[in-house]
Coordinates of C-alpha atoms in Angstrom, one line a residue:
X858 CA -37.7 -135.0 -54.9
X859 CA -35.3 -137.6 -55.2
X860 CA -31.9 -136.3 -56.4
X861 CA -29.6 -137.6 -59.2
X862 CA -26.4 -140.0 -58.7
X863 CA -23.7 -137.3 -60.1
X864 CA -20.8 -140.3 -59.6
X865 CA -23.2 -143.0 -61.3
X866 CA -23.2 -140.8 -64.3
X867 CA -19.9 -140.5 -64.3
X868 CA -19.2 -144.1 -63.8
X869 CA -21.2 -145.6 -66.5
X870 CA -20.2 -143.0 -69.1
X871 CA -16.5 -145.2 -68.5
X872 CA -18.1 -147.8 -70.6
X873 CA -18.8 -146.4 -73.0
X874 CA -15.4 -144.0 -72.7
X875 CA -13.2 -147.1 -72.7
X876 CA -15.2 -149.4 -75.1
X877 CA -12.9 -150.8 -77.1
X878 CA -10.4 -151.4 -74.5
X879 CA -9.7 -154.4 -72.5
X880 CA -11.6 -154.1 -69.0
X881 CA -10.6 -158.3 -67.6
X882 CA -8.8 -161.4 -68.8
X883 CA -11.0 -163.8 -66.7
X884 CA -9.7 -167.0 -65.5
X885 CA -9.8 -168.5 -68.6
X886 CA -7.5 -166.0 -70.0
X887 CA -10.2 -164.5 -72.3
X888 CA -9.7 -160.5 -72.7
X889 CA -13.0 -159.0 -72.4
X890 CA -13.6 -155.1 -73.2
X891 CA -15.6 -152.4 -71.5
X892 CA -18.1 -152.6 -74.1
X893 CA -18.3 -156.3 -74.3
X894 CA -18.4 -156.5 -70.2
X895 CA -21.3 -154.0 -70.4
X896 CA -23.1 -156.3 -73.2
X897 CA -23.2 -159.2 -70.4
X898 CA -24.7 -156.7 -67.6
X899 CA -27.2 -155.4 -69.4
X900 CA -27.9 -159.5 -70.8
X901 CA -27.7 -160.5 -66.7
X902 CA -30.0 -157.5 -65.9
X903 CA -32.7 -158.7 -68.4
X904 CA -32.5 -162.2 -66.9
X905 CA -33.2 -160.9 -63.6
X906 CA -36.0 -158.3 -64.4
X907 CA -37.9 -161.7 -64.8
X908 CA -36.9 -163.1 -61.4
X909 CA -37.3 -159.9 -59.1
X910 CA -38.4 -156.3 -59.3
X911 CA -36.0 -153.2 -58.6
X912 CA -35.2 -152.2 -55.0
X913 CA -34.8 -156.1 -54.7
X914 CA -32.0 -156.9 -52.1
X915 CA -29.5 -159.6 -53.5
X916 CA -27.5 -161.8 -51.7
X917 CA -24.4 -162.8 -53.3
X918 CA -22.6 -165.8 -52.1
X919 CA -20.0 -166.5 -54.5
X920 CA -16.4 -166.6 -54.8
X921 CA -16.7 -166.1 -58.6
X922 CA -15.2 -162.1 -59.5
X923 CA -16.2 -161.8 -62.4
X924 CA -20.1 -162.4 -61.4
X925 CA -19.8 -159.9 -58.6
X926 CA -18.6 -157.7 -61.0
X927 CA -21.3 -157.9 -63.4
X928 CA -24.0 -157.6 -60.3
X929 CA -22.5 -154.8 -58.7
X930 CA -23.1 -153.0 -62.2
X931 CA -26.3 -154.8 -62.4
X932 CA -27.2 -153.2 -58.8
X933 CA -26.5 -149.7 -60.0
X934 CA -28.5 -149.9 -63.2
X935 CA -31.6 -151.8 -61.4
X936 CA -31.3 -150.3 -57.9
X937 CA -31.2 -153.6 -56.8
X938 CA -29.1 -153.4 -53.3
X939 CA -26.5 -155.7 -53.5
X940 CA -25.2 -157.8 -50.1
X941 CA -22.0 -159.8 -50.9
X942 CA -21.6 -162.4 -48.7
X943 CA -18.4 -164.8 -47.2
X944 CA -19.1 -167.9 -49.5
X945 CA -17.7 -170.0 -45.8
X946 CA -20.2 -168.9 -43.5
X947 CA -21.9 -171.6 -41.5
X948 CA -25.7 -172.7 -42.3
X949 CA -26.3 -171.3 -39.2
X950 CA -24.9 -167.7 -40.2
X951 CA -26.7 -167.3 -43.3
X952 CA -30.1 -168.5 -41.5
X953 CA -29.4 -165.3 -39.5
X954 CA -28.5 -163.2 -42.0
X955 CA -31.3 -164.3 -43.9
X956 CA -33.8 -163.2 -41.7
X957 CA -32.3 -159.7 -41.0
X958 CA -32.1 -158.8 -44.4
X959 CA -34.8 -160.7 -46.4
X960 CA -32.9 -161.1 -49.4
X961 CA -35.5 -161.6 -52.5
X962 CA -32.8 -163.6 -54.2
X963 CA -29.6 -165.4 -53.5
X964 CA -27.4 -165.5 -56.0
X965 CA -24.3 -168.6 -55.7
X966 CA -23.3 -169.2 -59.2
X967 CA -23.5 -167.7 -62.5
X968 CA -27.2 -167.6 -63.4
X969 CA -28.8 -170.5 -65.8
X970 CA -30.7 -169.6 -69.4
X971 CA -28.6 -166.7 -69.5
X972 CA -30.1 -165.1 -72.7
X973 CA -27.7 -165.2 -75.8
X974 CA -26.2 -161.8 -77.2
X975 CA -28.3 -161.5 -80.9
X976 CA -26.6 -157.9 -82.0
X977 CA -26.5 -154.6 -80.0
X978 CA -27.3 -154.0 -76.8
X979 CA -29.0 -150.7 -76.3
X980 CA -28.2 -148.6 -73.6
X981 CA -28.3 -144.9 -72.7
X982 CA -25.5 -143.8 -71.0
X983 CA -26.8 -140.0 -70.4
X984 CA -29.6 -141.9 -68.6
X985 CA -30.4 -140.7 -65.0
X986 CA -29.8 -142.8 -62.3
X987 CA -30.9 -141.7 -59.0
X988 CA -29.4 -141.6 -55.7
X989 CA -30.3 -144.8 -53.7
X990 CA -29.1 -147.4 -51.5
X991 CA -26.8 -149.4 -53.1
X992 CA -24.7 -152.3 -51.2
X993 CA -24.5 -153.6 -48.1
X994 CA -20.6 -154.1 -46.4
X995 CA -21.0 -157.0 -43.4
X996 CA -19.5 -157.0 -40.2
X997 CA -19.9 -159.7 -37.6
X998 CA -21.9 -157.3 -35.1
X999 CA -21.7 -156.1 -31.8
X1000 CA -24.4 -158.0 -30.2
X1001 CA -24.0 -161.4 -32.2
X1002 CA -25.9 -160.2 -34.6
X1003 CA -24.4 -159.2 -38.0
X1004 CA -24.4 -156.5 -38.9
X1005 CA -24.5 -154.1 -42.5
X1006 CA -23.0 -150.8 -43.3
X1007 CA -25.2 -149.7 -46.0
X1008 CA -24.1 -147.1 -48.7
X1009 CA -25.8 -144.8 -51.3
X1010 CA -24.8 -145.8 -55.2
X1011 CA -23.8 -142.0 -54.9
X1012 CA -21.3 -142.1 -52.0
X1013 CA -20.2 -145.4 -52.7
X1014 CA -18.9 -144.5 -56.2
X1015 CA -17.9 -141.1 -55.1
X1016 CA -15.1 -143.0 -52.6
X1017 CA -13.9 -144.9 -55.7
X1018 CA -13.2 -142.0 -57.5
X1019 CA -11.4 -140.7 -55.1
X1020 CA -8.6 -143.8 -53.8
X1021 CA -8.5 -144.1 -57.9
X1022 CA -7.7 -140.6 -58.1
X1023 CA -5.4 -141.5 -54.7
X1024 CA -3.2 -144.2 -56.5
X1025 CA -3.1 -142.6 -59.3
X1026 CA -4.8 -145.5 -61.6
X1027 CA -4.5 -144.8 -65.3
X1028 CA -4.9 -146.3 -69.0
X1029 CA -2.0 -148.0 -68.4
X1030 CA -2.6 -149.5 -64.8
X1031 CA -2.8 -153.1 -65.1
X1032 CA -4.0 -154.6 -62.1
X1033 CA -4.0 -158.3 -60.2
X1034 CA -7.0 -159.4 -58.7
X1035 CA -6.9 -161.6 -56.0
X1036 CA -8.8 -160.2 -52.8
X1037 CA -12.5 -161.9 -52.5
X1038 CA -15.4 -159.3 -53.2
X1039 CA -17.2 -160.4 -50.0
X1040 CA -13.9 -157.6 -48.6
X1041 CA -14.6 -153.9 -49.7
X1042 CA -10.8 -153.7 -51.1
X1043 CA -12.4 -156.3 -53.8
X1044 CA -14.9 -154.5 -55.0
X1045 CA -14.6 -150.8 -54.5
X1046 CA -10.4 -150.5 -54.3
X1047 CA -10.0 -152.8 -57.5
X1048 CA -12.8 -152.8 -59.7
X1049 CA -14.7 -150.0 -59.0
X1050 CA -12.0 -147.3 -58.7
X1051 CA -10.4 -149.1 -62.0
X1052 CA -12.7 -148.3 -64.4
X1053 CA -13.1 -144.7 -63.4
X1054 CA -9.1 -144.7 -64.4
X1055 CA -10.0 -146.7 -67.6
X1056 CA -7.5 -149.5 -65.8
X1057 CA -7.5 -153.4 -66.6
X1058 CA -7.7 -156.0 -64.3
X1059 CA -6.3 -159.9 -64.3
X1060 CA -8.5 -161.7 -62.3
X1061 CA -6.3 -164.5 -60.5
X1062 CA -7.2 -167.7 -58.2
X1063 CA -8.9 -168.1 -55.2
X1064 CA -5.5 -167.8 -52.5
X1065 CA -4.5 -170.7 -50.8
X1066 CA -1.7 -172.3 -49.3
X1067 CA -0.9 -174.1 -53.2
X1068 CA -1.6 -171.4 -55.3
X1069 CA 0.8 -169.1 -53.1
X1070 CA 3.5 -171.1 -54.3
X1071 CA 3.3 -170.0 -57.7
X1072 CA 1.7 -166.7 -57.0
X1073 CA 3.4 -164.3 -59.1
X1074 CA 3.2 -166.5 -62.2
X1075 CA -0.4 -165.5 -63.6
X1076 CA 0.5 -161.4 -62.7
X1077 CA 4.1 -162.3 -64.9
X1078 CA 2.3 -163.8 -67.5
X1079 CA 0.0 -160.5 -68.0
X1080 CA 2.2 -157.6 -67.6
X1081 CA 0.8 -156.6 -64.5
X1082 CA 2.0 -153.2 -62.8
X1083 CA -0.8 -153.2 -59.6
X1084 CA -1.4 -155.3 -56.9
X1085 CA -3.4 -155.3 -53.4
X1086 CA -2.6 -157.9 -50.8
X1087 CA -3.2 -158.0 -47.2
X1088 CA -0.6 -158.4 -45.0
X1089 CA -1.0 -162.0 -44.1
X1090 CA -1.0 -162.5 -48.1
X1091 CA 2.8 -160.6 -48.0
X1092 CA 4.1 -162.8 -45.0
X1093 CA 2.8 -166.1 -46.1
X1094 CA 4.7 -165.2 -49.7
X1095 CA 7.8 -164.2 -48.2
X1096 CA 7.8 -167.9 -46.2
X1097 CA 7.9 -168.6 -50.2
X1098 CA 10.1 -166.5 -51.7
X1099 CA 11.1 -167.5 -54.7
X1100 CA 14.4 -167.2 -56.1
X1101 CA 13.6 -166.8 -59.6
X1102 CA 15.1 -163.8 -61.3
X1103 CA 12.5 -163.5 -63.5
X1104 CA 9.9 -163.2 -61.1
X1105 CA 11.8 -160.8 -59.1
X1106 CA 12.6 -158.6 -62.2
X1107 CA 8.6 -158.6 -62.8
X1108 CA 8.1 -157.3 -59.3
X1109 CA 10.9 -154.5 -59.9
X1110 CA 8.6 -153.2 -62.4
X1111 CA 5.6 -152.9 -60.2
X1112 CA 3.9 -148.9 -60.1
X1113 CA 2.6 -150.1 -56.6
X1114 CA 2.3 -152.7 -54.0
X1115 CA -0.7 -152.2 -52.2
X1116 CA -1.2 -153.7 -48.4
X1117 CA -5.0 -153.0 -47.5
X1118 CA -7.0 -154.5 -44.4
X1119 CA -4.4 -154.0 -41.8
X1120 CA -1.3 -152.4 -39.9
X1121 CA 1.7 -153.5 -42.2
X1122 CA 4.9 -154.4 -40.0
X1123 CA 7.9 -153.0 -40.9
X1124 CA 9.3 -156.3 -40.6
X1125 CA 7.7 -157.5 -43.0
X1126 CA 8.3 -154.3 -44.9
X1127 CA 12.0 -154.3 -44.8
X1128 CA 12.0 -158.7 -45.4
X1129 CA 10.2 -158.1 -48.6
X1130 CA 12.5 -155.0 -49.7
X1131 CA 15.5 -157.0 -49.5
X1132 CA 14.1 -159.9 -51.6
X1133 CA 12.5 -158.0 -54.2
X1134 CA 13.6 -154.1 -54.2
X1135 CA 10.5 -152.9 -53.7
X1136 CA 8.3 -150.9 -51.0
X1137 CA 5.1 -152.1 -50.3
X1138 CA 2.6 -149.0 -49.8
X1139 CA 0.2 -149.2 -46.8
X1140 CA -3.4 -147.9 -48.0
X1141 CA -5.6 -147.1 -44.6
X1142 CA -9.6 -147.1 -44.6
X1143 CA -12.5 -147.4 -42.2
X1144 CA -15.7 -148.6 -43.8
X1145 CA -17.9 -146.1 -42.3
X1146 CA -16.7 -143.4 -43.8
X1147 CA -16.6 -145.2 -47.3
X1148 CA -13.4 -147.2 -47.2
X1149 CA -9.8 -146.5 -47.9
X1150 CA -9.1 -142.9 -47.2
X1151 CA -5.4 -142.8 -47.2
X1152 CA -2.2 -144.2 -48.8
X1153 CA 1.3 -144.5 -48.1
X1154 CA 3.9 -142.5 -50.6
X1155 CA 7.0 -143.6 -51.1
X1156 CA 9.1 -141.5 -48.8
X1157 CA 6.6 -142.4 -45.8
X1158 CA 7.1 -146.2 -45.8
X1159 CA 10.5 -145.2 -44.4
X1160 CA 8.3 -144.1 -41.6
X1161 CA 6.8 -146.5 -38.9
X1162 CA 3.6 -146.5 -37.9
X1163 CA 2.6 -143.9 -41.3
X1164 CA -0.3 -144.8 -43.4
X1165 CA 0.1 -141.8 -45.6
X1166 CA -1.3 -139.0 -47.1
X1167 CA -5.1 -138.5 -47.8
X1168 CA -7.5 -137.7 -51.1
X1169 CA -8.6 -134.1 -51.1
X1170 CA -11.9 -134.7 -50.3
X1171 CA -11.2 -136.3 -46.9
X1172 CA -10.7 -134.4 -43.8
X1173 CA -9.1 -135.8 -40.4
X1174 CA -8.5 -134.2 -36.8
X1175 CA -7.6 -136.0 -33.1
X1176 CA -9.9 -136.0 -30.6
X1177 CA -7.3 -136.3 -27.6
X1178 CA -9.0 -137.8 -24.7
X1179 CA -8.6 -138.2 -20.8
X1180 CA -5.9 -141.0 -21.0
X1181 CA -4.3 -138.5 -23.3
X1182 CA -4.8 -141.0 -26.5
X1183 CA -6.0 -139.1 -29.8
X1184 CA -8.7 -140.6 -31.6
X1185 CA -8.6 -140.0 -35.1
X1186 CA -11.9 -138.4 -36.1
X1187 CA -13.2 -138.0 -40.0
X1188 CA -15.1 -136.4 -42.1
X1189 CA -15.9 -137.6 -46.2
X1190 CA -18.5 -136.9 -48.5
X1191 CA -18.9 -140.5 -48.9
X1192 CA -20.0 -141.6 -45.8
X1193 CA -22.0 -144.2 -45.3
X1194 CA -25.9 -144.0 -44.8
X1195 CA -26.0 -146.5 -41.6
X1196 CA -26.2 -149.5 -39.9
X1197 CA -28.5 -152.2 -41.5
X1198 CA -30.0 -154.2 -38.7
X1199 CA -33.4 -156.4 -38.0
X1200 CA -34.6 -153.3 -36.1
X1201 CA -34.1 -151.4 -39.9
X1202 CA -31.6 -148.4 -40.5
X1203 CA -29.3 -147.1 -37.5
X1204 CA -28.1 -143.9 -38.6
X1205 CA -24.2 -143.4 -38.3
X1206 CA -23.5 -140.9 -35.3
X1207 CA -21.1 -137.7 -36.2
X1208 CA -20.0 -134.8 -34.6
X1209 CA -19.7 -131.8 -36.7
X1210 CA -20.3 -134.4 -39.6
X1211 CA -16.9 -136.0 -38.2
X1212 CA -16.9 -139.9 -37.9
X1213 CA -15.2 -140.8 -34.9
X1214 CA -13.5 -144.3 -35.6
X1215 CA -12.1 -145.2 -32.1
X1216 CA -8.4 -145.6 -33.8
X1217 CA -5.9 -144.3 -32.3
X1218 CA -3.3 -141.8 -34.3
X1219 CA -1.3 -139.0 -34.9
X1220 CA -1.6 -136.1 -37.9
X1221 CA 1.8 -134.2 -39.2
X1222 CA 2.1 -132.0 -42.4
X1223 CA -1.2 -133.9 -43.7
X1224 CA 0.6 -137.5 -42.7
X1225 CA -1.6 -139.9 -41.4
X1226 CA 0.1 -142.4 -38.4
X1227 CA -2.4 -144.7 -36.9
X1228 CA -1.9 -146.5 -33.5
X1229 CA -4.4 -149.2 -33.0
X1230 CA -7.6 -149.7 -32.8
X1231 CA -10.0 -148.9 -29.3
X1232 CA -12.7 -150.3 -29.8
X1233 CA -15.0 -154.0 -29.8
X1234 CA -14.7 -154.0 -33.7
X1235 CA -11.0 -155.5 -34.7
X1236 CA -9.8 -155.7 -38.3
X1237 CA -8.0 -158.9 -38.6
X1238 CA -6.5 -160.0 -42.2
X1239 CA -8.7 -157.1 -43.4
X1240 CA -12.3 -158.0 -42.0
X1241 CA -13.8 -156.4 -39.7
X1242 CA -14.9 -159.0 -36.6
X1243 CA -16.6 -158.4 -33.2
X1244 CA -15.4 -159.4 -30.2
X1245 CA -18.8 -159.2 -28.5
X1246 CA -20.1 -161.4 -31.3
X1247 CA -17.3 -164.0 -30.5
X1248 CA -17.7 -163.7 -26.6
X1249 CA -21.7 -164.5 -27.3
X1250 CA -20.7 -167.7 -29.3
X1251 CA -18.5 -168.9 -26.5
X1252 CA -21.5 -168.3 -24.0
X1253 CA -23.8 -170.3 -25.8
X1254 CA -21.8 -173.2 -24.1
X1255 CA -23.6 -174.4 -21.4
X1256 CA -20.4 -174.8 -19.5
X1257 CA -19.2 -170.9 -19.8
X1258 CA -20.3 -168.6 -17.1
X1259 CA -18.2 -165.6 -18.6
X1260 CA -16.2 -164.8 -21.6
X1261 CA -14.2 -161.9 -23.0
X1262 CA -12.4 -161.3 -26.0
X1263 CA -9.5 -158.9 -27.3
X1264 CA -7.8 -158.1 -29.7
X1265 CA -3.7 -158.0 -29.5
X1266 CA -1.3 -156.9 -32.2
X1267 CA 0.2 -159.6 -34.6
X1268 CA 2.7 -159.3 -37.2
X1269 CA 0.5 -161.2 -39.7
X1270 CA -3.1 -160.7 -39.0
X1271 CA -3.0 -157.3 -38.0
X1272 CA -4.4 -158.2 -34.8
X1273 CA -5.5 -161.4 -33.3
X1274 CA -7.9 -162.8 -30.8
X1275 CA -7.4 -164.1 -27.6
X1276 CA -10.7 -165.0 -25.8
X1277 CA -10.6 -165.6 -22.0
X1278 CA -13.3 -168.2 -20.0
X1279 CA -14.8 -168.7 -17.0
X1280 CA -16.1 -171.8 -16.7
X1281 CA -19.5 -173.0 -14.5
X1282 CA -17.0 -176.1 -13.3
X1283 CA -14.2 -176.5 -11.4
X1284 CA -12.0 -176.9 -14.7
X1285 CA -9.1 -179.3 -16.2
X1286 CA -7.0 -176.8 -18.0
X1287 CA -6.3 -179.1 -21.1
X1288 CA -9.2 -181.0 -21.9
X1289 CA -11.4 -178.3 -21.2
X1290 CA -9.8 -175.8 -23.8
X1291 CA -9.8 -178.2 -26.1
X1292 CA -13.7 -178.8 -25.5
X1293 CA -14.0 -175.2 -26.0
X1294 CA -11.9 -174.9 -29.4
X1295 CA -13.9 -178.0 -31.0
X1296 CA -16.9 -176.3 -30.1
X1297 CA -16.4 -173.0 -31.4
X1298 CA -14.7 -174.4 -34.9
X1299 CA -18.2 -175.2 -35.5
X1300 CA -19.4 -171.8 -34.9
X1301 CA -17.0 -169.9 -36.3
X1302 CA -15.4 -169.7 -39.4
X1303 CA -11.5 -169.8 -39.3
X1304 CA -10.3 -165.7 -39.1
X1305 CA -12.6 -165.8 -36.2
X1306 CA -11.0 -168.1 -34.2
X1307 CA -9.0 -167.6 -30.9
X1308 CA -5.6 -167.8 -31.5
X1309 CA -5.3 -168.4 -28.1
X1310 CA -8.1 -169.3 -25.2
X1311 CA -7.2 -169.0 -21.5
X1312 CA -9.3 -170.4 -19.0
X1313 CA -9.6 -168.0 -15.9
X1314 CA -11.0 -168.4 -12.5
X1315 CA -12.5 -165.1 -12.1
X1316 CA -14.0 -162.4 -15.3
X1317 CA -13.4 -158.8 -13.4
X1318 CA -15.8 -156.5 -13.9
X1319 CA -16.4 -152.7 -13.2
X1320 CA -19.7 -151.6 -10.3
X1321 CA -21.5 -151.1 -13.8
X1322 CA -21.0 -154.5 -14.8
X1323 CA -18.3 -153.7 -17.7
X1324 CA -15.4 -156.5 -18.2
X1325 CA -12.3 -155.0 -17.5
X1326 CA -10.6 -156.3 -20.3
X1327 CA -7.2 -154.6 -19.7
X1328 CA -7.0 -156.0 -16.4
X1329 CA -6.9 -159.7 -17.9
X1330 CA -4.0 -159.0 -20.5
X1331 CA -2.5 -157.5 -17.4
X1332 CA -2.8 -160.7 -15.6
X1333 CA -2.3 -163.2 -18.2
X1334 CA -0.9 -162.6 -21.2

């Protein structure tokens, strides 16, 4: 018999908890409250009753907020599964993901004859809702081919209680949103987890290289106390800093500064400190076991290499392994339920229900320190991106014989890629790179990119076959 969603219960009732107050200002600066956000899923979810029937799998490809947050709720109520999708992948991309997941609708823009709000909009919150799958987190793959983490409704909610309960969101949390949903931080560290606090949100512009220059200006404006960025987000401002006293008196006031995605440097946490007088905590997460798991108190961001302290209902030990190196092993009860691929679900492989995420760390009086990563996956300006996948794009050329990628440590990305070739051809160094880089820009989108490409005259590999990746960095870099 198929069990109740404890944390979907408990999530809806916020609704109606919370009615009255303000939930978002969207980006026309319209305040819209709990109960009046709820009216518009509920409308949505009677629109799309018509179109498809529940268990439906919806892809989402949209850099509109507001819409993913009224599908994600739509999801829940429907058990529709909901796959959020990077609105700049390539045609070629979304033909692949297309036919792994069979999506029974995609979803770009806000949907047409949206039926008009005549009066109350009936809803039970004491109804059930039962445990099922839920939403779909992409990674680029390990094969080339992308790749979902797939979580229950239950577990998925469950792990925004918790980081909400983590950071200490409240009634009066007021929080900027400016990370795209296609990113877990976007929907489950600040939406999701906000109204379980009874939080509000801003919802703020799309970030690019213009809008960073008068970043802070729309948080001012609103009073807000809360904001995630990623580290790239963090340098990139401080390149802008602004010498406005009023700005910097708005950041004074901040409860917390949230760096999510990746390592933050402490050069870039001490730069920002003396600009603005205020430390930036590091939140750490693997999506696997449901997302971010940690954060940073204030007395550890004196620390280097500390990502904090961890929610109750997480617990972490080290694996140390022959080369010494302790793997940092971890056990939630809001793990995912597996890997979503063509061949259907790949269950997620634990040992003594501990996830073993191939980062490398340390674990002091309940302190979290993490290393690096070891392993094919990278996180670079917090997304998760394959190396094999990038290595398979590059041999798609007919003039590569070999390729490799890895992942080095960069102040600003977290890590980033450098991808060695072997070519079929004897080889001119510059024209041939440049070959290379014209012809991967077109099959990868830009945080995939090489930073650097070297071409090499030999791959080495193990008797077994396996690139010797360590090797190369040895050699050339």
């Amino acid at each position: 018999m198929q069990q109740n969603s404890r944390e979907a219960f408990l999530f809806l009732s916020c609704f109606n908890k919370f009615k009255d107050k303000t939930l978002i200002i969207d980006k026309n600066d319209k305040k819209i409250s709990y109960g009046e956000f709820f009216k518009s899923c509920i409308l949505l979810k009677k629109n799309l009753e018509k179109k498809i029937k529940k268990n439906s799998k919806i892809f989402l490809i949209s850099d509109d907020s507001y819409l993913s947050f009224q599908l994600t709720i739509v999801s829940l109520i429907n058990s529709y599964i909901l796959i959020p999708i990077d609105p700049t992948f390539s045609k070629e991309r979304l033909t692949k993901l297309k036919k792994i997941f069979k999506p029974n609708i995609i979803i770009r823009k806000k949907i047409k004859n949206f039926p008009k709000n005549n009066g109350a909009v009936n809803f039970n919150f004491s109804k059930d809702v039962k445990k099922k799958s839920f939403i779909v987190v992409l990674t680029s793959g390990t094969t080339g081919e992308p790749k979902g983490i797939l979580f229950s409704n239950q577990n998925y909610l469950s792990s925004a209680r918790s980081f909400s309960e983590l950071v200490d969101y409240n009634e009066d949390t007021n929080i900027y949103h400016c990370l795209p949903t296609h990113y877990n931080a976007g929907i489950l560290n600040t939406f999701l987890s906000c109204v379980f606090s009874g939080s509000s949100i801003v919802i703020g512009e799309k970030i690019t290289y213009k809008s960073l220059i008068s970043f802070w200006n729309r948080p001012k404006q609103f009073n807000c106390n809360s904001i995630h960025l990623t580290p790239t987000i963090i340098a990139s401002l401080l390149k802008l800093s602004s010498s406005n006293l009023e700005i910097k008196e708005h950041i004074k006031l901040y409860k917390t500064i949230i760096t999510t995605g990746s390592y933050l440097y402490p050069s870039i946490q001490e730069n920002f400190y003396k600009i603005y007088k205020k430390r930036i905590q590091s939140v750490y997460g693997v999506t696997e076991v449901g997302g971010p798991i940690s954060m940073q108190r204030w007395e550890d961001t004196f620390e280097e290499s500390s990502v904090g302290v961890h929610h109750k209902n997480v617990k972490i030990k080290l694996k140390k392994g022959k080369d010494g190196k302790k793997n940092i092993l971890i056990k939630t009860n809001f793990m995912m339920e597996g890997y979503f691929t063509s061949k259907g679900i790949k269950k997620i492989k634990l040992k003594n229900k501990y996830f073993d995420t191939n980062d490398l760390g340390e674990y002091k009086n309940r302190v979290l320190y993490f290393f690096g990563r070891n392993k094919e996956i990278i996180k670079k300006s917090g997304e998760l991106i394959s190396l094999k996948m990038i290595e398979n794009e590059a041999l798609k050329n007919k003039f590569v014989e070999n390729a490799a990628a890895t992942g080095i440590k960069d102040e600003l990305y977290g890590e980033k890629i450098c991808l060695f070739i072997q070519l079929n051809k004897i080889f001119d160094l510059s024209s041939d790179i440049k070959k290379i880089n014209f012809y991967l820009n077109k099959k990868l989108k830009n945080n995939e990119m090489p930073s650097k490409i070297i071409l090499v005259p030999k791959i080495p590999r193990t008797s077994s076959g396996k690139i010797l990746k360590d090797k190369l960095v040895d050699l050339y870099l």
